[in-house]
Amino acid sequence: MARKPLVLATAGLLTLLLVAGMGYFSLRASESQASSLHSLRPDDPQALRVGARIYAQQCAACHGARGEGQPDWRERGPDGLLPAPPHDASGHTWHHPDEQLFAITKQGLARLIKQPDYRTAMPVYDGVLNDDEIVAVLSWIKAQWPPEVRQRHDAINVEYRKSLSR
């Protein structure tokens, strides 16, 4: 009779460990899925068609038809705002991992850098474009970069994702 409580306690402990383990691995899988959710697809013809159309409608007026940006984009204008930077290889867009580019586009730079008073002319696209459309635009931008810049951006993404798993 003394063995029954021990068996029940052991079974309960094993069940608790099993549930905790399943929860842990489920959480890790959802984190992994979330980090790949916004991966750019510069080799996806459908995404590039959509991205090119949206870029022309939403982005080209400021960032240029070829992603060349506005003149003197590193110097604040009379309004105190920075002009639109280039998205081509001469700019800094490719220095940021996919997830940061997505967050800047969807939620705005002020939210990403946690400075709500930061002023920028860049609109927030949450509610204007859906997630797939944002990924398509960013994919189109990346597709315009020379192969060596795309490879460097891919390496930045690898390092960024590694930093998340630490």
Short mmCIF file of N, CA and C in Angstrom, two decimals, residues 96-155:
data_model
loop_
_atom_site.label_atom_id
_atom_site.label_comp_id
_atom_site.label_asym_id
_atom_site.label_seq_id
_atom_site.Cartn_x
_atom_site.Cartn_y
_atom_site.Cartn_z
N HIS A 96 20.04 46.54 -42.03
CA HIS A 96 19.07 46.14 -41.01
C HIS A 96 18.46 44.78 -41.36
N PRO A 97 18.30 43.91 -40.35
CA PRO A 97 17.67 42.61 -40.63
C PRO A 97 16.21 42.76 -41.04
N ASP A 98 15.71 41.72 -41.68
CA ASP A 98 14.34 41.71 -42.18
C ASP A 98 13.33 42.17 -41.13
N GLU A 99 13.43 41.63 -39.92
CA GLU A 99 12.45 41.94 -38.88
C GLU A 99 12.45 43.42 -38.52
N GLN A 100 13.61 44.05 -38.51
CA GLN A 100 13.66 45.49 -38.20
C GLN A 100 13.07 46.30 -39.35
N LEU A 101 13.37 45.92 -40.58
CA LEU A 101 12.79 46.63 -41.72
C LEU A 101 11.27 46.51 -41.70
N PHE A 102 10.79 45.31 -41.38
CA PHE A 102 9.35 45.08 -41.29
C PHE A 102 8.75 45.96 -40.19
N ALA A 103 9.38 45.98 -39.02
CA ALA A 103 8.86 46.74 -37.88
C ALA A 103 8.85 48.24 -38.17
N ILE A 104 9.91 48.74 -38.80
CA ILE A 104 9.96 50.17 -39.14
C ILE A 104 8.82 50.52 -40.08
N THR A 105 8.60 49.66 -41.08
CA THR A 105 7.56 49.92 -42.08
C THR A 105 6.17 49.83 -41.45
N LYS A 106 5.94 48.81 -40.68
CA LYS A 106 4.60 48.59 -40.13
C LYS A 106 4.29 49.53 -38.96
N GLN A 107 5.23 49.66 -38.02
CA GLN A 107 4.93 50.35 -36.77
C GLN A 107 5.63 51.69 -36.61
N GLY A 108 6.61 51.96 -37.47
CA GLY A 108 7.32 53.22 -37.40
C GLY A 108 8.61 53.13 -36.61
N LEU A 109 9.53 53.99 -36.96
CA LEU A 109 10.84 54.01 -36.31
C LEU A 109 10.74 54.41 -34.84
N ALA A 110 9.88 55.35 -34.53
CA ALA A 110 9.75 55.82 -33.14
C ALA A 110 9.41 54.66 -32.20
N ARG A 111 8.54 53.78 -32.64
CA ARG A 111 8.17 52.63 -31.80
C ARG A 111 9.32 51.65 -31.70
N LEU A 112 10.00 51.40 -32.83
CA LEU A 112 11.10 50.44 -32.82
C LEU A 112 12.21 50.89 -31.88
N ILE A 113 12.54 52.18 -31.90
CA ILE A 113 13.63 52.68 -31.05
C ILE A 113 13.13 53.12 -29.67
N LYS A 114 11.84 52.94 -29.45
CA LYS A 114 11.22 53.26 -28.15
C LYS A 114 11.43 54.72 -27.75
N GLN A 115 11.23 55.59 -28.75
CA GLN A 115 11.28 57.03 -28.52
C GLN A 115 10.02 57.63 -29.15
N PRO A 116 8.92 57.63 -28.42
CA PRO A 116 7.64 58.04 -29.01
C PRO A 116 7.62 59.46 -29.56
N ASP A 117 8.53 60.31 -29.11
CA ASP A 117 8.55 61.69 -29.60
C ASP A 117 9.44 61.89 -30.83
N TYR A 118 10.08 60.81 -31.30
CA TYR A 118 10.94 60.92 -32.47
C TYR A 118 10.09 61.28 -33.68
N ARG A 119 10.49 62.33 -34.39
CA ARG A 119 9.72 62.81 -35.54
C ARG A 119 10.35 62.33 -36.84
N THR A 120 9.52 61.83 -37.73
CA THR A 120 9.96 61.37 -39.03
C THR A 120 8.83 61.58 -40.03
N ALA A 121 9.20 61.74 -41.28
CA ALA A 121 8.19 61.87 -42.33
C ALA A 121 7.70 60.51 -42.81
N MET A 122 8.38 59.44 -42.39
CA MET A 122 8.00 58.09 -42.81
C MET A 122 6.66 57.72 -42.18
N PRO A 123 5.66 57.42 -43.02
CA PRO A 123 4.36 57.01 -42.47
C PRO A 123 4.43 55.64 -41.81
N VAL A 124 3.50 55.39 -40.94
CA VAL A 124 3.30 54.07 -40.35
C VAL A 124 2.30 53.35 -41.26
N TYR A 125 2.64 52.13 -41.67
CA TYR A 125 1.80 51.42 -42.64
C TYR A 125 0.88 50.39 -42.00
N ASP A 126 0.86 50.30 -40.69
CA ASP A 126 -0.10 49.42 -40.02
C ASP A 126 -1.51 49.91 -40.33
N GLY A 127 -2.33 49.05 -40.88
CA GLY A 127 -3.68 49.44 -41.26
C GLY A 127 -3.78 49.95 -42.69
N VAL A 128 -2.63 50.24 -43.32
CA VAL A 128 -2.60 50.67 -44.72
C VAL A 128 -2.23 49.48 -45.60
N LEU A 129 -1.17 48.77 -45.19
CA LEU A 129 -0.72 47.57 -45.88
C LEU A 129 -0.80 46.40 -44.91
N ASN A 130 -1.14 45.23 -45.43
CA ASN A 130 -1.12 44.05 -44.55
C ASN A 130 0.31 43.50 -44.51
N ASP A 131 0.55 42.52 -43.65
CA ASP A 131 1.90 41.99 -43.45
C ASP A 131 2.50 41.45 -44.74
N ASP A 132 1.70 40.72 -45.52
CA ASP A 132 2.21 40.16 -46.77
C ASP A 132 2.59 41.27 -47.76
N GLU A 133 1.84 42.34 -47.78
CA GLU A 133 2.16 43.46 -48.67
C GLU A 133 3.46 44.16 -48.24
N ILE A 134 3.65 44.30 -46.94
CA ILE A 134 4.88 44.91 -46.44
C ILE A 134 6.07 44.02 -46.81
N VAL A 135 5.94 42.72 -46.61
CA VAL A 135 7.02 41.80 -46.98
C VAL A 135 7.28 41.88 -48.48
N ALA A 136 6.22 41.99 -49.29
CA ALA A 136 6.39 42.07 -50.74
C ALA A 136 7.17 43.33 -51.13
N VAL A 137 6.84 44.46 -50.55
CA VAL A 137 7.55 45.71 -50.86
C VAL A 137 9.02 45.59 -50.47
N LEU A 138 9.27 45.12 -49.26
CA LEU A 138 10.65 44.98 -48.80
C LEU A 138 11.41 43.95 -49.64
N SER A 139 10.71 42.91 -50.08
CA SER A 139 11.33 41.91 -50.96
C SER A 139 11.71 42.53 -52.29
N TRP A 140 10.84 43.38 -52.82
CA TRP A 140 11.14 44.06 -54.09
C TRP A 140 12.36 44.96 -53.93
N ILE A 141 12.42 45.68 -52.81
CA ILE A 141 13.58 46.55 -52.55
C ILE A 141 14.85 45.70 -52.53
N LYS A 142 14.82 44.59 -51.79
CA LYS A 142 16.01 43.74 -51.69
C LYS A 142 16.40 43.17 -53.05
N ALA A 143 15.42 42.85 -53.87
CA ALA A 143 15.69 42.29 -55.19
C ALA A 143 16.45 43.27 -56.09
N GLN A 144 16.41 44.55 -55.77
CA GLN A 144 17.11 45.57 -56.58
C GLN A 144 18.59 45.67 -56.21
N TRP A 145 18.99 45.11 -55.09
CA TRP A 145 20.38 45.22 -54.64
C TRP A 145 21.29 44.31 -55.45
N PRO A 146 22.53 44.69 -55.63
CA PRO A 146 23.49 43.80 -56.29
C PRO A 146 23.67 42.51 -55.47
N PRO A 147 24.07 41.42 -56.12
CA PRO A 147 24.21 40.14 -55.40
C PRO A 147 25.08 40.21 -54.14
N GLU A 148 26.18 40.97 -54.19
CA GLU A 148 27.06 41.02 -53.02
C GLU A 148 26.38 41.72 -51.84
N VAL A 149 25.56 42.71 -52.11
CA VAL A 149 24.83 43.40 -51.04
C VAL A 149 23.75 42.47 -50.48
N ARG A 150 23.07 41.76 -51.35
CA ARG A 150 22.06 40.78 -50.89
C ARG A 150 22.71 39.73 -50.01
N GLN A 151 23.90 39.26 -50.37
CA GLN A 151 24.59 38.26 -49.56
C GLN A 151 24.98 38.84 -48.20
N ARG A 152 25.43 40.07 -48.19
CA ARG A 152 25.77 40.71 -46.91
C ARG A 152 24.52 40.87 -46.04
N HIS A 153 23.40 41.21 -46.67
CA HIS A 153 22.14 41.33 -45.93
C HIS A 153 21.71 39.97 -45.39
N ASP A 154 21.87 38.93 -46.17
CA ASP A 154 21.55 37.58 -45.70
C ASP A 154 22.39 37.23 -44.46
N ALA A 155 23.66 37.60 -44.48
CA ALA A 155 24.55 37.35 -43.33
C ALA A 155 24.08 38.14 -42.11
#
